[in-house]
Structures are given as C-alpha cells and as structure tokens.
Amino acid sequence: MAQPLKRAKLNSEQAQNIYAQSENNMSVHNISMNATLCSSLNLENLYKHFANCIYNPREFNCMRIDVPVSTRSIKKYVRLVNEKGDTQKRREGDVVSYDGTNVAISPPGVETTSQVVEAPKEEEATIPHGDATPEEQNATKEKIIINVSIFANGKIICTGNNSIEACKIAMKKIERKLKQLNFKNISIKNVTITNILAVYNIGFSIVLPVFAQYYKSVDYDPNVFPACKVKIAVTNESEKDTSEASEQAEGNFAWSTTRSTAERGRGTVDVVSASIFSTGNITLTGGRSYQNLQRCIDILYPYLIKSKSQH
C-alpha cells in the first residue's frame, strides 16, 4: 500500500513566483464616492426638474437619480488626466498633484484610486461629437448608469459602478444642472472615495480550517457563512506623511490636543474586511484605495500559501 504523500513546503522563491503570476487578479466591482455641493437644497421643489429621479421622503429622505455617462466621455476624461499628469511629471520629475490633488499611477490591468480626487472641469466633461471616429460613435451609444443620491444638506453620494471617472463626470452633470436652475453657489468640493468593493483571485484553492488555524484573528463558522472573515487595519501612506507634518507644526500650540490627534489618526487608517472562500476568491471591502487592498493581500498571502489545497 502506497504511503500518503506529505504536503510539500514552499520556499520563499516559489512563493514569490506564484505571487508574480497572480498579482494582477484583482477586479473592482463597486466604488462609493462622496462630495459636498456647498449649499443646502430644497428637495421637494428640486426633484421635479430631474429625469430618472426618485424622491420619497417617507422611505428615505434623499433624491436618487440615475445619471447616464457614455464610455467615450470616460475615455476622453482619462486621456486628459493622463496628459496633465505627463506634463506635470516633465516639469517636476515626479507624479505629484495637479490643482492640489494627488494622482497615483495605476498598475497594469488595474485601476488605481486615490484618497481624495477632484471633479472634472466643465470643459473636460463636455465631449464634442463632430470629429468622432466610427468606433468612438459606437462608444458614445454605450451608457454607464451611475446611482447618485442627493441630500438636503448638500451631500452627494455616487455608487453602482467601478469607474472613478464615471462618478466624477456624473457629479459634474449634477452641478451643471443645478447651476441651470439658478443655484449659483453650487460647487463640488471634498470629493472623497469612501469604499471600494473588490474581488481578488489568489489562483489556487484554500483549505479554510487550516487557514483558521494559522491566522489568529479570524471569524470562521462554516454553519453560518462558508468563508473566513478577517479584518485588517491598513495605514494610508499619503495621509501619514501629511499628518506627521501637521503634528510637528501644531505641536507648540494650545489647540493641539490628544483628541484631535486621535481623530486624525483614525482618518488615516482603513479597516479592510476580507472574506476568504475555499475557491481562492477573496472579497475585500472597506478600503479607500487600491494600494490598501493590495497591502491586505500581501499580509494574507503567507497564510494563504500555508493553507493551499493540494488537490
């Protein structure tokens, strides 16, 4: 009778090779983006002027609008942002901010998000159709629907899509419509990504009981949910540098209290929830940038290698 084969251990080089094969297997499914319109709104009189609008204050006290955005306008806006980034890179030698907003280079095949982004200007959201090629004309017909929720205090939330550019163009359309309705003080400010829902495919099957033994802080009950739930706190590197500089600047002043420091530290940390399934798919929520989601995968990867299925 043949003896059962022992599970082979992977060295660091083999682990790096496997990781290199599966590092671009993350797909973003939904992005939640918030902004403020810098003005209070009367939703009872405002919802009549919008098409595809639902307003039921008894159910939910906000105005929900489905804003269509063409794929051609998204591509045009991405081109304009890349051109601005290239010109800024030639001037200063690094990819830094334009108009005070940080822009990150996206890895190949994956769209990168930054912590704070800026809404497109009016000339960027307006796309001419006169000199369009046949492919661009077909792309113009393809529409992406963005779910926009507008509150009476001027807060606006965009969900329902995985494109940051589409959300920003939808916000600009709302701003332009409100200005046509004599809301002259309307201006989109504080555009922030609040949540990213992504799915990562690790490339091999996972033995969940083994993973639950290796990883300490894990919630695993197969009778309730068929996945291992893990929460990981990740620090935003971009905000960490700015917070340290502000702490040094405010350290000698009377208003530099412990409470403000704690609130500042809480804003620089993303608590990412990861659900690890036996098929090798990992659902990630709670992150506000692609870099933080990738850091969570880097933290989980050594434990995933140890609990890899041999079948």
Tab-separated table of N, CA and C in Angstrom, residues 134-237:
chain	number	residue	atom	x	y	z
A	134	PRO	N	-15.822	56.191	-36.206
A	134	PRO	CA	-16.937	55.236	-36.044
A	134	PRO	C	-16.880	54.456	-34.742
A	135	GLU	N	-15.664	54.083	-34.297
A	135	GLU	CA	-15.564	53.365	-33.025
A	135	GLU	C	-15.992	54.252	-31.866
A	136	GLU	N	-15.602	55.539	-31.913
A	136	GLU	CA	-15.981	56.449	-30.842
A	136	GLU	C	-17.478	56.737	-30.867
A	137	GLN	N	-18.085	56.762	-32.070
A	137	GLN	CA	-19.520	56.958	-32.145
A	137	GLN	C	-20.269	55.781	-31.536
A	138	ASN	N	-19.762	54.564	-31.747
A	138	ASN	CA	-20.378	53.397	-31.115
A	138	ASN	C	-20.194	53.437	-29.603
A	139	ALA	N	-19.019	53.923	-29.172
A	139	ALA	CA	-18.782	54.028	-27.728
A	139	ALA	C	-19.674	55.082	-27.094
A	140	THR	N	-20.050	56.117	-27.882
A	140	THR	CA	-20.927	57.148	-27.351
A	140	THR	C	-22.298	56.579	-27.020
A	141	LYS	N	-22.749	55.596	-27.790
A	141	LYS	CA	-24.056	54.998	-27.544
A	141	LYS	C	-24.057	54.133	-26.285
A	142	GLU	N	-22.906	53.626	-25.880
A	142	GLU	CA	-22.829	52.804	-24.680
A	142	GLU	C	-22.870	53.705	-23.446
A	143	LYS	N	-23.825	53.445	-22.594
A	143	LYS	CA	-24.035	54.279	-21.423
A	143	LYS	C	-23.764	53.482	-20.151
A	144	ILE	N	-23.176	54.152	-19.178
A	144	ILE	CA	-22.978	53.604	-17.841
A	144	ILE	C	-23.875	54.385	-16.894
A	145	ILE	N	-24.677	53.681	-16.121
A	145	ILE	CA	-25.620	54.321	-15.215
A	145	ILE	C	-24.976	54.456	-13.836
A	146	ILE	N	-24.918	55.696	-13.344
A	146	ILE	CA	-24.375	55.997	-12.022
A	146	ILE	C	-25.535	56.342	-11.094
A	147	ASN	N	-25.604	55.682	-9.951
A	147	ASN	CA	-26.642	55.965	-8.955
A	147	ASN	C	-26.165	57.103	-8.056
A	148	VAL	N	-26.853	58.245	-8.152
A	148	VAL	CA	-26.477	59.442	-7.403
A	148	VAL	C	-27.563	59.739	-6.378
A	149	SER	N	-27.160	59.911	-5.122
A	149	SER	CA	-28.075	60.281	-4.036
A	149	SER	C	-27.716	61.677	-3.557
A	150	ILE	N	-28.720	62.573	-3.548
A	150	ILE	CA	-28.514	63.964	-3.140
A	150	ILE	C	-29.343	64.219	-1.889
A	151	PHE	N	-28.714	64.777	-0.854
A	151	PHE	CA	-29.380	65.067	0.407
A	151	PHE	C	-29.632	66.567	0.531
A	152	ALA	N	-30.525	66.925	1.467
A	152	ALA	CA	-30.907	68.324	1.623
A	152	ALA	C	-29.764	69.189	2.125
A	153	ASN	N	-28.821	68.617	2.848
A	153	ASN	CA	-27.690	69.400	3.352
A	153	ASN	C	-26.599	69.625	2.312
A	154	GLY	N	-26.806	69.122	1.078
A	154	GLY	CA	-25.837	69.329	0.013
A	154	GLY	C	-24.867	68.193	-0.181
A	155	LYS	N	-25.024	67.114	0.557
A	155	LYS	CA	-24.134	65.965	0.386
A	155	LYS	C	-24.588	65.138	-0.806
A	156	ILE	N	-23.634	64.639	-1.577
A	156	ILE	CA	-23.914	63.842	-2.765
A	156	ILE	C	-23.082	62.565	-2.702
A	157	ILE	N	-23.716	61.426	-3.028
A	157	ILE	CA	-23.072	60.115	-2.969
A	157	ILE	C	-23.274	59.416	-4.304
A	158	CYS	N	-22.190	58.891	-4.869
A	158	CYS	CA	-22.235	58.142	-6.128
A	158	CYS	C	-21.857	56.689	-5.857
A	159	THR	N	-22.690	55.764	-6.334
A	159	THR	CA	-22.427	54.335	-6.191
A	159	THR	C	-22.882	53.621	-7.454
A	160	GLY	N	-22.640	52.309	-7.482
A	160	GLY	CA	-23.180	51.482	-8.546
A	160	GLY	C	-22.279	51.286	-9.735
A	161	ASN	N	-20.996	51.658	-9.639
A	161	ASN	CA	-20.104	51.473	-10.770
A	161	ASN	C	-18.689	51.319	-10.263
A	162	ASN	N	-17.814	50.799	-11.126
A	162	ASN	CA	-16.415	50.602	-10.753
A	162	ASN	C	-15.490	51.605	-11.413
A	163	SER	N	-16.022	52.679	-11.959
A	163	SER	CA	-15.213	53.685	-12.641
A	163	SER	C	-15.224	54.974	-11.832
A	164	ILE	N	-14.047	55.416	-11.416
A	164	ILE	CA	-13.936	56.679	-10.694
A	164	ILE	C	-14.270	57.842	-11.612
A	165	GLU	N	-13.804	57.767	-12.856
A	165	GLU	CA	-14.033	58.849	-13.796
A	165	GLU	C	-15.519	59.022	-14.088
A	166	ALA	N	-16.258	57.906	-14.195
A	166	ALA	CA	-17.698	58.000	-14.450
A	166	ALA	C	-18.415	58.683	-13.293
A	167	CYS	N	-18.012	58.406	-12.063
A	167	CYS	CA	-18.622	59.062	-10.909
A	167	CYS	C	-18.340	60.556	-10.910
A	168	LYS	N	-17.126	60.943	-11.266
A	168	LYS	CA	-16.792	62.364	-11.284
A	168	LYS	C	-17.546	63.100	-12.387
A	169	ILE	N	-17.707	62.468	-13.545
A	169	ILE	CA	-18.465	63.094	-14.629
A	169	ILE	C	-19.935	63.215	-14.244
A	170	ALA	N	-20.488	62.201	-13.556
A	170	ALA	CA	-21.878	62.278	-13.106
A	170	ALA	C	-22.074	63.416	-12.111
A	171	MET	N	-21.110	63.614	-11.208
A	171	MET	CA	-21.198	64.737	-10.279
A	171	MET	C	-21.170	66.065	-11.012
A	172	LYS	N	-20.351	66.147	-12.048
A	172	LYS	CA	-20.268	67.391	-12.807
A	172	LYS	C	-21.573	67.669	-13.549
A	173	LYS	N	-22.228	66.627	-14.033
A	173	LYS	CA	-23.525	66.812	-14.688
A	173	LYS	C	-24.565	67.341	-13.702
A	174	ILE	N	-24.561	66.821	-12.483
A	174	ILE	CA	-25.486	67.312	-11.462
A	174	ILE	C	-25.201	68.774	-11.141
A	175	GLU	N	-23.930	69.119	-11.024
A	175	GLU	CA	-23.564	70.508	-10.735
A	175	GLU	C	-24.013	71.437	-11.855
A	176	ARG	N	-23.830	71.031	-13.107
A	176	ARG	CA	-24.229	71.868	-14.233
A	176	ARG	C	-25.749	72.062	-14.276
A	177	LYS	N	-26.501	70.980	-13.962
A	177	LYS	CA	-27.960	71.083	-13.953
A	177	LYS	C	-28.444	72.014	-12.854
A	178	LEU	N	-27.825	71.953	-11.682
A	178	LEU	CA	-28.224	72.833	-10.587
A	178	LEU	C	-27.901	74.288	-10.895
A	179	LYS	N	-26.812	74.534	-11.587
A	179	LYS	CA	-26.497	75.912	-11.970
A	179	LYS	C	-27.494	76.441	-12.989
A	180	GLN	N	-28.011	75.569	-13.847
A	180	GLN	CA	-29.061	75.992	-14.770
A	180	GLN	C	-30.356	76.339	-14.049
A	181	LEU	N	-30.559	75.783	-12.848
A	181	LEU	CA	-31.748	76.077	-12.045
A	181	LEU	C	-31.504	77.222	-11.075
A	182	ASN	N	-30.518	78.084	-11.374
A	182	ASN	CA	-30.220	79.308	-10.612
A	182	ASN	C	-29.639	79.026	-9.228
A	183	PHE	N	-28.954	77.897	-9.073
A	183	PHE	CA	-28.158	77.659	-7.872
A	183	PHE	C	-26.726	78.098	-8.183
A	184	LYS	N	-26.475	79.381	-8.050
A	184	LYS	CA	-25.190	79.935	-8.483
A	184	LYS	C	-24.051	79.568	-7.546
A	185	ASN	N	-24.359	79.293	-6.281
A	185	ASN	CA	-23.300	78.998	-5.309
A	185	ASN	C	-22.924	77.524	-5.267
A	186	ILE	N	-23.494	76.727	-6.165
A	186	ILE	CA	-23.200	75.298	-6.173
A	186	ILE	C	-21.777	75.061	-6.662
A	187	SER	N	-21.029	74.274	-5.912
A	187	SER	CA	-19.667	73.909	-6.305
A	187	SER	C	-19.313	72.586	-5.637
A	188	ILE	N	-18.775	71.663	-6.412
A	188	ILE	CA	-18.413	70.349	-5.881
A	188	ILE	C	-17.085	70.454	-5.138
A	189	LYS	N	-17.096	70.096	-3.866
A	189	LYS	CA	-15.900	70.133	-3.030
A	189	LYS	C	-15.781	68.821	-2.257
A	190	ASN	N	-14.570	68.580	-1.768
A	190	ASN	CA	-14.287	67.432	-0.889
A	190	ASN	C	-14.737	66.111	-1.505
A	191	VAL	N	-14.341	65.879	-2.746
A	191	VAL	CA	-14.658	64.614	-3.407
A	191	VAL	C	-13.747	63.535	-2.817
A	192	THR	N	-14.359	62.522	-2.211
A	192	THR	CA	-13.604	61.516	-1.467
A	192	THR	C	-14.138	60.123	-1.761
A	193	ILE	N	-13.242	59.179	-1.952
A	193	ILE	CA	-13.613	57.772	-2.086
A	193	ILE	C	-13.758	57.188	-0.684
A	194	THR	N	-14.934	56.650	-0.387
A	194	THR	CA	-15.214	56.129	0.949
A	194	THR	C	-15.144	54.613	1.031
A	195	ASN	N	-15.361	53.916	-0.074
A	195	ASN	CA	-15.350	52.454	-0.013
A	195	ASN	C	-15.105	51.891	-1.403
A	196	ILE	N	-14.340	50.813	-1.455
A	196	ILE	CA	-14.087	50.086	-2.702
A	196	ILE	C	-14.394	48.618	-2.449
A	197	LEU	N	-15.244	48.055	-3.293
A	197	LEU	CA	-15.556	46.628	-3.238
A	197	LEU	C	-14.809	45.934	-4.365
A	198	ALA	N	-13.923	45.012	-4.002
A	198	ALA	CA	-13.090	44.326	-4.992
A	198	ALA	C	-13.048	42.838	-4.672
A	199	VAL	N	-12.751	42.055	-5.701
A	199	VAL	CA	-12.599	40.605	-5.570
A	199	VAL	C	-11.234	40.226	-6.120
A	200	TYR	N	-10.475	39.487	-5.328
A	200	TYR	CA	-9.136	39.043	-5.721
A	200	TYR	C	-9.142	37.526	-5.860
A	201	ASN	N	-8.603	37.037	-6.969
A	201	ASN	CA	-8.478	35.595	-7.202
A	201	ASN	C	-7.035	35.193	-6.941
A	202	ILE	N	-6.828	34.386	-5.903
A	202	ILE	CA	-5.475	34.024	-5.495
A	202	ILE	C	-4.835	33.024	-6.442
A	203	GLY	N	-5.633	32.269	-7.194
A	203	GLY	CA	-5.090	31.361	-8.185
A	203	GLY	C	-5.051	29.904	-7.770
A	204	PHE	N	-5.446	29.589	-6.529
A	204	PHE	CA	-5.477	28.195	-6.083
A	204	PHE	C	-6.529	28.074	-4.983
A	205	SER	N	-6.915	26.836	-4.684
A	205	SER	CA	-7.940	26.574	-3.670
A	205	SER	C	-7.343	26.684	-2.267
A	206	ILE	N	-8.198	27.027	-1.309
A	206	ILE	CA	-7.775	27.244	0.072
A	206	ILE	C	-8.505	26.253	0.975
A	207	VAL	N	-7.766	25.652	1.911
A	207	VAL	CA	-8.361	24.820	2.958
A	207	VAL	C	-8.673	25.746	4.134
A	208	LEU	N	-9.932	26.102	4.282
A	208	LEU	CA	-10.314	27.120	5.261
A	208	LEU	C	-10.032	26.713	6.707
A	209	PRO	N	-10.252	25.466	7.141
A	209	PRO	CA	-9.887	25.116	8.527
A	209	PRO	C	-8.399	25.285	8.810
A	210	VAL	N	-7.563	24.989	7.823
A	210	VAL	CA	-6.118	25.175	8.011
A	210	VAL	C	-5.785	26.659	8.108
A	211	PHE	N	-6.416	27.475	7.266
A	211	PHE	CA	-6.176	28.921	7.340
A	211	PHE	C	-6.627	29.480	8.682
A	212	ALA	N	-7.750	28.998	9.207
A	212	ALA	CA	-8.237	29.472	10.502
A	212	ALA	C	-7.280	29.097	11.629
A	213	GLN	N	-6.526	28.021	11.479
A	213	GLN	CA	-5.544	27.648	12.496
A	213	GLN	C	-4.306	28.537	12.430
A	214	TYR	N	-3.870	28.869	11.228
A	214	TYR	CA	-2.661	29.683	11.079
A	214	TYR	C	-2.925	31.144	11.446
A	215	TYR	N	-4.037	31.697	10.963
A	215	TYR	CA	-4.328	33.115	11.200
A	215	TYR	C	-5.116	33.240	12.499
A	216	LYS	N	-4.646	34.065	13.422
A	216	LYS	CA	-5.220	34.106	14.768
A	216	LYS	C	-6.588	34.788	14.778
A	217	SER	N	-6.645	36.051	14.386
A	217	SER	CA	-7.892	36.816	14.481
A	217	SER	C	-8.745	36.575	13.243
A	218	VAL	N	-9.448	35.450	13.230
A	218	VAL	CA	-10.279	35.084	12.091
A	218	VAL	C	-11.630	34.608	12.611
A	219	ASP	N	-12.679	34.935	11.888
A	219	ASP	CA	-14.032	34.501	12.221
A	219	ASP	C	-14.455	33.460	11.192
A	220	TYR	N	-14.529	32.203	11.633
A	220	TYR	CA	-14.857	31.115	10.706
A	220	TYR	C	-15.852	30.177	11.359
A	221	ASP	N	-17.053	30.115	10.795
A	221	ASP	CA	-18.094	29.188	11.219
A	221	ASP	C	-18.779	28.680	9.957
A	222	PRO	N	-18.416	27.498	9.472
A	222	PRO	CA	-18.972	27.019	8.199
A	222	PRO	C	-20.475	26.815	8.232
A	223	ASN	N	-21.074	26.683	9.424
A	223	ASN	CA	-22.524	26.531	9.511
A	223	ASN	C	-23.264	27.847	9.299
A	224	VAL	N	-22.553	28.963	9.470
A	224	VAL	CA	-23.174	30.281	9.313
A	224	VAL	C	-22.803	30.914	7.981
A	225	PHE	N	-21.519	30.893	7.637
A	225	PHE	CA	-21.040	31.540	6.411
A	225	PHE	C	-19.859	30.741	5.884
A	226	PRO	N	-19.855	30.389	4.598
A	226	PRO	CA	-18.800	29.495	4.067
A	226	PRO	C	-17.518	30.222	3.706
A	227	ALA	N	-17.021	31.057	4.595
A	227	ALA	CA	-15.782	31.787	4.319
A	227	ALA	C	-15.156	32.218	5.625
A	228	CYS	N	-13.859	32.481	5.581
A	228	CYS	CA	-13.124	33.036	6.719
A	228	CYS	C	-13.170	34.556	6.635
A	229	LYS	N	-13.636	35.186	7.701
A	229	LYS	CA	-13.730	36.643	7.741
A	229	LYS	C	-12.563	37.201	8.543
A	230	VAL	N	-11.877	38.170	7.944
A	230	VAL	CA	-10.698	38.773	8.562
A	230	VAL	C	-10.811	40.286	8.427
A	231	LYS	N	-10.411	41.008	9.465
A	231	LYS	CA	-10.354	42.470	9.424
A	231	LYS	C	-8.913	42.908	9.618
A	232	ILE	N	-8.452	43.764	8.697
A	232	ILE	CA	-7.059	44.214	8.699
A	232	ILE	C	-7.048	45.739	8.683
A	233	ALA	N	-6.302	46.340	9.597
A	233	ALA	CA	-6.137	47.792	9.642
A	233	ALA	C	-4.906	48.175	8.833
A	234	VAL	N	-5.109	49.036	7.834
A	234	VAL	CA	-4.036	49.452	6.934
A	234	VAL	C	-3.926	50.964	7.006
A	235	THR	N	-2.701	51.469	7.135
A	235	THR	CA	-2.455	52.902	7.215
A	235	THR	C	-2.280	53.475	5.826
A	236	ASN	N	-2.926	54.610	5.577
A	236	ASN	CA	-2.760	55.309	4.311
A	236	ASN	C	-1.433	56.050	4.324
A	237	GLU	N	-0.530	55.667	3.428
A	237	GLU	CA	0.807	56.263	3.416
A	237	GLU	C	0.759	57.733	3.024
